[in-house]
Amino acid sequence: MADRIRPAEKAKGRRGRPSHREDRANEVLDAAARVLNAQGLTNTSLEAVAASLGVTKSALYYYFRNKQELVFKCYLRSCEVACAAVEKSLGEEGTGRDRLESYIRRQISPDNPPVAFVGEIEFLEPQQRDSLRIWVRRHHEALVQLLEESTRDGSLVMPAPNLVVYSLKGALNWMTVWFDPGGPLDRQDIAEAFIDLFMFGLAPRDQRPLRQAIQPVRLDPPPEPLAFDRAEHASRRRDVLVRAGSEFFNENGFDNCTLEDIAGGLGISRSALYHYVSSKEYLLYAGFVRSLDITEIILKNVDSFNEEGCRKIERTIRSAVELQASQAGPIANYARLKSLTQEHASEVRDRSNALEARLAGFFNRGLTDGSIRPLDSRMARLALLGAINWLPRWFTPAVSFDADSVAANLVHLFIHGLVPRRL
């Protein structure tokens, strides 16, 4: 098969016009972003990107030295698109609400080039990581500025703009994980559904405040095993190890570390680690299983309350934050699902789908009992899952936010966005 991506002569077009080489490099970035979103970082390779373009791997070396450079350029493009969206919106006339709506439409616009979910920057070289962190901070600070201006002009209301930003980013970034470019969902429809949810949630409200009596589901620590119960002691040590492994992956990534690195980070010997897990992938899988086991208990507990659907959703939100912050956590980072073997990924996906179906039942109950206003409940659910799945990315022991504040802002954004007006 002949390669259709070729090195090009220097462009002779007018100043500022992309060269033929740049066009071809962007074509490779388009393909790489799609492969990254579909297959995950672990399974993305130059061969996979080349195959999606119908060329040989050697053709890509004209544009990118290796996988790291290709991934870096994909991540950089994602950051550039996000920064352009918020900075252009900041420069517009109108209220803060108007500018936030504009930002969401720009971020989800079908006119954007394909962008990749910015996952493990730890996989990249130090200079590349530092560059991306500057872009991420630039986007975050501009979005905080936009929300703060919205509160000052009174067009939106929120307890802490800096915390609401994380929820917005989680919902929007998670879209790159679940959105199928060839599927039935239209980007513009998604943008309008998100705007409806978020603007309703952040709008000034002439109504009674939400009831604040809802408490999260808290899991009691298991009783200490009997001194002679060796099996239970071993099980407890394995659980501590798996939990620590999840924390390690959340902080350091998956693709750039080995089991030896993990053992060193956990302060144990490699042989001790091998006693409980056979591979790095199995440790990741065990973390997913642990997170699913705990989440199943929590959602079953939430479902046992005889209360309105909206209150069940609020209890779920508060319980997810509590889980991430407590010794029972952390929540597994589901962006790494594609790093598992096919068998393990299929099992985790099936169990995750069952949990999402239970959450969907809470939304359906709310629509039926009137505690949730008529809206696109699937888009609302996906936005909420994005915000919750984003928690392991930023809500760690290293941050100064407390669980109550994080939960309050999630509840303010989503529960206010779901409930009907009660004038």
PDB file of N, CA, C and O in Angstrom, residues 26 32 55 63 72-73 89 97 164 166 171 174-175 185 187 189 195 300 341 378 383 389 391 422:
ATOM      1  N   ASN A  26      -1.278  17.860  10.911  1.00  0.00           N
ATOM      2  CA  ASN A  26      -2.579  17.997  11.563  1.00  0.00           C
ATOM      3  C   ASN A  26      -3.476  16.800  11.257  1.00  0.00           C
ATOM      4  O   ASN A  26      -4.273  16.385  12.100  1.00  0.00           O
ATOM      5  N   ALA A  32      -4.625  10.580  15.562  1.00  0.00           N
ATOM      6  CA  ALA A  32      -4.088  10.185  16.869  1.00  0.00           C
ATOM      7  C   ALA A  32      -5.081  10.509  17.980  1.00  0.00           C
ATOM      8  O   ALA A  32      -5.240   9.723  18.930  1.00  0.00           O
ATOM      9  N   VAL A  55      -1.552   4.123   6.220  1.00  0.00           N
ATOM     10  CA  VAL A  55      -0.155   4.322   5.819  1.00  0.00           C
ATOM     11  C   VAL A  55       0.734   3.431   6.684  1.00  0.00           C
ATOM     12  O   VAL A  55       0.253   2.751   7.598  1.00  0.00           O
ATOM     13  N   TYR A  63       6.956  13.420  10.762  1.00  0.00           N
ATOM     14  CA  TYR A  63       6.244  14.450  11.499  1.00  0.00           C
ATOM     15  C   TYR A  63       6.442  14.354  13.009  1.00  0.00           C
ATOM     16  O   TYR A  63       6.443  15.383  13.694  1.00  0.00           O
ATOM     17  N   PHE A  72       2.087  14.234  23.120  1.00  0.00           N
ATOM     18  CA  PHE A  72       2.253  15.603  23.605  1.00  0.00           C
ATOM     19  C   PHE A  72       1.554  16.598  22.691  1.00  0.00           C
ATOM     20  O   PHE A  72       0.838  17.501  23.159  1.00  0.00           O
ATOM     21  N   LYS A  73       1.745  16.463  21.385  1.00  0.00           N
ATOM     22  CA  LYS A  73       1.114  17.390  20.442  1.00  0.00           C
ATOM     23  C   LYS A  73      -0.414  17.270  20.484  1.00  0.00           C
ATOM     24  O   LYS A  73      -1.120  18.275  20.338  1.00  0.00           O
ATOM     25  N   SER A  89     -14.241  33.908  24.806  1.00  0.00           N
ATOM     26  CA  SER A  89     -15.503  34.199  25.495  1.00  0.00           C
ATOM     27  C   SER A  89     -15.327  35.310  26.518  1.00  0.00           C
ATOM     28  O   SER A  89     -16.209  36.158  26.695  1.00  0.00           O
ATOM     29  N   ARG A  97     -22.920  35.222  32.467  1.00  0.00           N
ATOM     30  CA  ARG A  97     -23.694  34.065  32.002  1.00  0.00           C
ATOM     31  C   ARG A  97     -23.593  33.923  30.491  1.00  0.00           C
ATOM     32  O   ARG A  97     -23.399  32.820  29.972  1.00  0.00           O
ATOM     33  N   VAL A 164     -16.445  25.108  41.465  1.00  0.00           N
ATOM     34  CA  VAL A 164     -17.374  24.855  40.361  1.00  0.00           C
ATOM     35  C   VAL A 164     -16.615  24.594  39.070  1.00  0.00           C
ATOM     36  O   VAL A 164     -17.032  23.778  38.244  1.00  0.00           O
ATOM     37  N   TYR A 166     -13.921  22.921  38.597  1.00  0.00           N
ATOM     38  CA  TYR A 166     -13.540  21.510  38.482  1.00  0.00           C
ATOM     39  C   TYR A 166     -14.709  20.656  37.982  1.00  0.00           C
ATOM     40  O   TYR A 166     -14.515  19.717  37.198  1.00  0.00           O
ATOM     41  N   ALA A 171     -17.094  17.537  33.526  1.00  0.00           N
ATOM     42  CA  ALA A 171     -18.193  17.202  32.617  1.00  0.00           C
ATOM     43  C   ALA A 171     -17.775  17.365  31.159  1.00  0.00           C
ATOM     44  O   ALA A 171     -18.055  16.501  30.315  1.00  0.00           O
ATOM     45  N   TRP A 174     -14.849  14.847  30.156  1.00  0.00           N
ATOM     46  CA  TRP A 174     -15.311  13.461  30.101  1.00  0.00           C
ATOM     47  C   TRP A 174     -16.042  13.167  28.802  1.00  0.00           C
ATOM     48  O   TRP A 174     -16.124  12.024  28.364  1.00  0.00           O
ATOM     49  N   MET A 175     -16.563  14.194  28.161  1.00  0.00           N
ATOM     50  CA  MET A 175     -17.270  14.009  26.896  1.00  0.00           C
ATOM     51  C   MET A 175     -16.364  13.373  25.848  1.00  0.00           C
ATOM     52  O   MET A 175     -16.819  12.585  25.014  1.00  0.00           O
ATOM     53  N   LEU A 185     -25.590  11.137  18.529  1.00  0.00           N
ATOM     54  CA  LEU A 185     -25.615  12.388  19.290  1.00  0.00           C
ATOM     55  C   LEU A 185     -24.934  13.503  18.510  1.00  0.00           C
ATOM     56  O   LEU A 185     -23.874  13.297  17.904  1.00  0.00           O
ATOM     57  N   ARG A 187     -23.140  17.290  18.516  1.00  0.00           N
ATOM     58  CA  ARG A 187     -22.403  18.137  19.440  1.00  0.00           C
ATOM     59  C   ARG A 187     -23.197  19.378  19.862  1.00  0.00           C
ATOM     60  O   ARG A 187     -23.153  19.787  21.023  1.00  0.00           O
ATOM     61  N   ASP A 189     -26.421  19.667  20.085  1.00  0.00           N
ATOM     62  CA  ASP A 189     -27.470  19.262  21.027  1.00  0.00           C
ATOM     63  C   ASP A 189     -26.879  19.012  22.411  1.00  0.00           C
ATOM     64  O   ASP A 189     -27.498  19.351  23.430  1.00  0.00           O
ATOM     65  N   ILE A 195     -25.705  23.434  28.673  1.00  0.00           N
ATOM     66  CA  ILE A 195     -26.006  24.820  29.015  1.00  0.00           C
ATOM     67  C   ILE A 195     -27.299  24.893  29.822  1.00  0.00           C
ATOM     68  O   ILE A 195     -27.387  25.603  30.832  1.00  0.00           O
ATOM     69  N   LYS A 300     -26.543   0.790  46.588  1.00  0.00           N
ATOM     70  CA  LYS A 300     -27.597  -0.059  47.139  1.00  0.00           C
ATOM     71  C   LYS A 300     -28.168   0.576  48.407  1.00  0.00           C
ATOM     72  O   LYS A 300     -29.387   0.556  48.642  1.00  0.00           O
ATOM     73  N   THR A 341      -6.623  -5.423  30.365  1.00  0.00           N
ATOM     74  CA  THR A 341      -6.776  -6.442  29.331  1.00  0.00           C
ATOM     75  C   THR A 341      -8.234  -6.468  28.879  1.00  0.00           C
ATOM     76  O   THR A 341      -9.131  -5.967  29.566  1.00  0.00           O
ATOM     77  N   ARG A 378     -30.350  11.954  30.265  1.00  0.00           N
ATOM     78  CA  ARG A 378     -29.116  11.228  29.914  1.00  0.00           C
ATOM     79  C   ARG A 378     -27.927  12.180  29.880  1.00  0.00           C
ATOM     80  O   ARG A 378     -26.851  11.858  30.399  1.00  0.00           O
ATOM     81  N   ALA A 383     -23.048  14.333  32.402  1.00  0.00           N
ATOM     82  CA  ALA A 383     -22.332  15.479  32.965  1.00  0.00           C
ATOM     83  C   ALA A 383     -21.964  15.220  34.424  1.00  0.00           C
ATOM     84  O   ALA A 383     -20.836  15.500  34.855  1.00  0.00           O
ATOM     85  N   ASN A 389     -16.198  11.435  38.077  1.00  0.00           N
ATOM     86  CA  ASN A 389     -14.998  10.744  37.606  1.00  0.00           C
ATOM     87  C   ASN A 389     -13.776  11.657  37.582  1.00  0.00           C
ATOM     88  O   ASN A 389     -12.637  11.166  37.505  1.00  0.00           O
ATOM     89  N   LEU A 391     -13.044  13.652  40.062  1.00  0.00           N
ATOM     90  CA  LEU A 391     -12.576  13.840  41.438  1.00  0.00           C
ATOM     91  C   LEU A 391     -11.185  13.254  41.687  1.00  0.00           C
ATOM     92  O   LEU A 391     -10.344  13.920  42.313  1.00  0.00           O
ATOM     93  N   ARG A 422     -39.389  26.388  42.719  1.00  0.00           N
ATOM     94  CA  ARG A 422     -40.454  26.357  43.719  1.00  0.00           C
ATOM     95  C   ARG A 422     -40.662  27.790  44.226  1.00  0.00           C
ATOM     96  O   ARG A 422     -40.068  28.189  45.212  1.00  0.00           O
TER      97      ARG A 422
END
